[in-house]
Tab-separated table of C-alpha atoms in Angstrom:
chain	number	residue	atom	x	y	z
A	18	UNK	CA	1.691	9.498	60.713
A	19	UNK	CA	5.219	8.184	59.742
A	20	UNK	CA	7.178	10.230	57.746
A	21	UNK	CA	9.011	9.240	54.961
A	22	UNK	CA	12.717	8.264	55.309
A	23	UNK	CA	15.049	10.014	52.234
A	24	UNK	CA	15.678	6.391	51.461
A	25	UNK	CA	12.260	5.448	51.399
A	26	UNK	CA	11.855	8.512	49.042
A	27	UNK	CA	15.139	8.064	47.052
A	28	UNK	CA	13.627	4.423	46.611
A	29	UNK	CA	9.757	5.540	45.695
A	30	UNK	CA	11.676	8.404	43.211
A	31	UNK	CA	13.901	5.653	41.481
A	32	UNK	CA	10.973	2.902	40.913
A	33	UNK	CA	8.179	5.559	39.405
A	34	UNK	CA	11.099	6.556	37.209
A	35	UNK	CA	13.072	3.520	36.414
A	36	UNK	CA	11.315	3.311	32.699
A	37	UNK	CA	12.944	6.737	31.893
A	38	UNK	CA	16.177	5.833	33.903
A	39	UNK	CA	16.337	2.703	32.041
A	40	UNK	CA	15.702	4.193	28.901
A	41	UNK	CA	18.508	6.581	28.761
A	42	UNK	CA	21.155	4.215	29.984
A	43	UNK	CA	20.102	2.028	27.370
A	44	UNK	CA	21.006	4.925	24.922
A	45	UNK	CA	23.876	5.569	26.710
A	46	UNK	CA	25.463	2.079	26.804
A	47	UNK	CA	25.876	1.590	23.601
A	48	UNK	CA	29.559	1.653	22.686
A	49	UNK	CA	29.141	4.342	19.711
A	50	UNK	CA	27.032	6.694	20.876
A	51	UNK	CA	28.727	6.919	24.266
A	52	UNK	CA	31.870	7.525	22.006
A	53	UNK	CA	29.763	10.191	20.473
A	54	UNK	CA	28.840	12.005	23.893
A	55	UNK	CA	32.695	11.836	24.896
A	56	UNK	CA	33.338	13.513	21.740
A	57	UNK	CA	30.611	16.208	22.058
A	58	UNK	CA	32.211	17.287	25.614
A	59	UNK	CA	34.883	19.677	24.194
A	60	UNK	CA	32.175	21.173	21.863
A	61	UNK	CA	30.130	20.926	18.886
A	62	UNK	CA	31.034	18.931	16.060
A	63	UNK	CA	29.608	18.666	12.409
A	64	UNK	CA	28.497	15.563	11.207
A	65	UNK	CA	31.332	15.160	9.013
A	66	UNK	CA	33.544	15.216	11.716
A	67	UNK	CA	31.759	12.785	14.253
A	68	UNK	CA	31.837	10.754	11.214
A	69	UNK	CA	35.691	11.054	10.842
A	70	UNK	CA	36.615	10.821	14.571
A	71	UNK	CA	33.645	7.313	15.141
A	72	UNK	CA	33.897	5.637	11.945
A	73	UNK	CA	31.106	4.475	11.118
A	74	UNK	CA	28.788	4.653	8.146
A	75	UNK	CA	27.017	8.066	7.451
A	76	UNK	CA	23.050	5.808	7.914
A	77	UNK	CA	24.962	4.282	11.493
A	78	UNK	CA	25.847	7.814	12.767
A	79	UNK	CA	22.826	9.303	11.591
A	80	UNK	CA	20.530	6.650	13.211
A	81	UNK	CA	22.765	7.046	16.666
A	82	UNK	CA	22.598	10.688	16.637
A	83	UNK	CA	18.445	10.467	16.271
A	84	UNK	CA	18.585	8.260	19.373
A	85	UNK	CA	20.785	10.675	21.768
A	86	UNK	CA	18.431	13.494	19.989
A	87	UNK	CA	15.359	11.658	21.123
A	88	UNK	CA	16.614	11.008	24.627
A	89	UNK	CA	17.572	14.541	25.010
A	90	UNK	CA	20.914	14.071	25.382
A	91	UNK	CA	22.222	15.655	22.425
A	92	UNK	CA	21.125	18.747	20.513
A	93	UNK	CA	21.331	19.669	16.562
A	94	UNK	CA	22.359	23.051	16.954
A	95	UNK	CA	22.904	24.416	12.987
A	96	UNK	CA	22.273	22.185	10.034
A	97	UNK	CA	25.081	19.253	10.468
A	98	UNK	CA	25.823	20.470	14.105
A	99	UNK	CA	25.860	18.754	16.715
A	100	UNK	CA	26.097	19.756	20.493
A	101	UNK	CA	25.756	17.662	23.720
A	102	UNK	CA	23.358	18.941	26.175
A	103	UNK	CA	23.052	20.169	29.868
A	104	UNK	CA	21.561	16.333	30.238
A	105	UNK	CA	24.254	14.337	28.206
A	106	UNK	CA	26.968	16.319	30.014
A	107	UNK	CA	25.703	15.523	33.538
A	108	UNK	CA	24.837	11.620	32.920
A	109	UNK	CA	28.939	11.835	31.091
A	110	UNK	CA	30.154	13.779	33.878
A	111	UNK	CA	28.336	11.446	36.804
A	112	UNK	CA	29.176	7.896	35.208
A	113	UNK	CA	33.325	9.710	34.976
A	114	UNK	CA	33.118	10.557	38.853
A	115	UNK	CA	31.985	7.278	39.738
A	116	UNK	CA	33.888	5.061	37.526
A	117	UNK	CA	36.950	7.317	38.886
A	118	UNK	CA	35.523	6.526	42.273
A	119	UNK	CA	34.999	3.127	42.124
A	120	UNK	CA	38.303	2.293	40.519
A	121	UNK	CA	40.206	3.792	43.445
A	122	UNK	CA	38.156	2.055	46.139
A	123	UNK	CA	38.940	-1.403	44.334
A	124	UNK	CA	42.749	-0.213	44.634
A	125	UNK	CA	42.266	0.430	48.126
A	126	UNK	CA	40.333	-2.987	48.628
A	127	UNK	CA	43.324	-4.438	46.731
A	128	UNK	CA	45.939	-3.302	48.710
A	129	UNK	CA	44.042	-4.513	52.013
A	130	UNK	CA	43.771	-7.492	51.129
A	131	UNK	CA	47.607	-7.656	50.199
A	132	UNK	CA	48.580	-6.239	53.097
A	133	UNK	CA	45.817	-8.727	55.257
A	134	UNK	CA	47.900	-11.789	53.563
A	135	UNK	CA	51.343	-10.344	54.264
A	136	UNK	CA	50.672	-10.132	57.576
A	137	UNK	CA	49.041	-13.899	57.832
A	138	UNK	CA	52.171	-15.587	55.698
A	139	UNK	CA	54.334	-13.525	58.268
A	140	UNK	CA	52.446	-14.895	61.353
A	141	UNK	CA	52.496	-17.931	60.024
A	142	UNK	CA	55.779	-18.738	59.570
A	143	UNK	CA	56.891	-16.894	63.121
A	144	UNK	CA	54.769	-20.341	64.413
């Protein structure tokens, strides 16, 4: 009996879950209510506030709100109070560390590759 690789799992994991995955990305991509999440990471904020700090029309912010509600990734906390949750700050948290991440291996990348054609131009003209 062949056991699983954590690949094969990681891979079986991802595909019975990619409607959910997808789902909350979606709600996460769009420009305003990731605005909304960044906002929500130093604490909670009233409506009136979000509404200040995003502008956008009260019916907008309301509707956007209802969708990060809805995907659990924000919580109501008192009437008008709003408050990101355990979820929204991970998925925030995880697409910062990687965006950080990626951003300095495309620098490093970069700076191979200029150093790769410095060192052909100067073989070249040594010939």
């Amino acid at each position: 009996m062949d056991k699983k690789s954590d690949l094969e799992l990681s891979q079986e994991f991802l595909m019975n879950s990619s409607e959910d995955i997808v789902s909350i990305l979606k709600t996460i991509s769009h420009i305003n209510r990731f605005r909304i999440l960044i906002l929500l990471l130093n604490g909670p904020l009233t409506f009136q506030t979000l509404l200040e700090k995003i502008d956008l029309k009260k019916s907008a912010l309301a509707n956007h709100l209802t969708e990060l509600k809805d995907s659990n990734l924000v919580e109501k906390t008192h009437h008008g109070t709003y408050e990101i949750s355990e979820n929204g700050k991970n998925y925030i948290k995880s697409i910062e560390k990687i965006y950080k991440e990626s951003k300095v291996i495309e620098k490093k990348v970069w700076e191979a590759k200029q150093r790769e054609q410095l060192s052909k131009s100067f073989l070249e003209r040594k010939q």
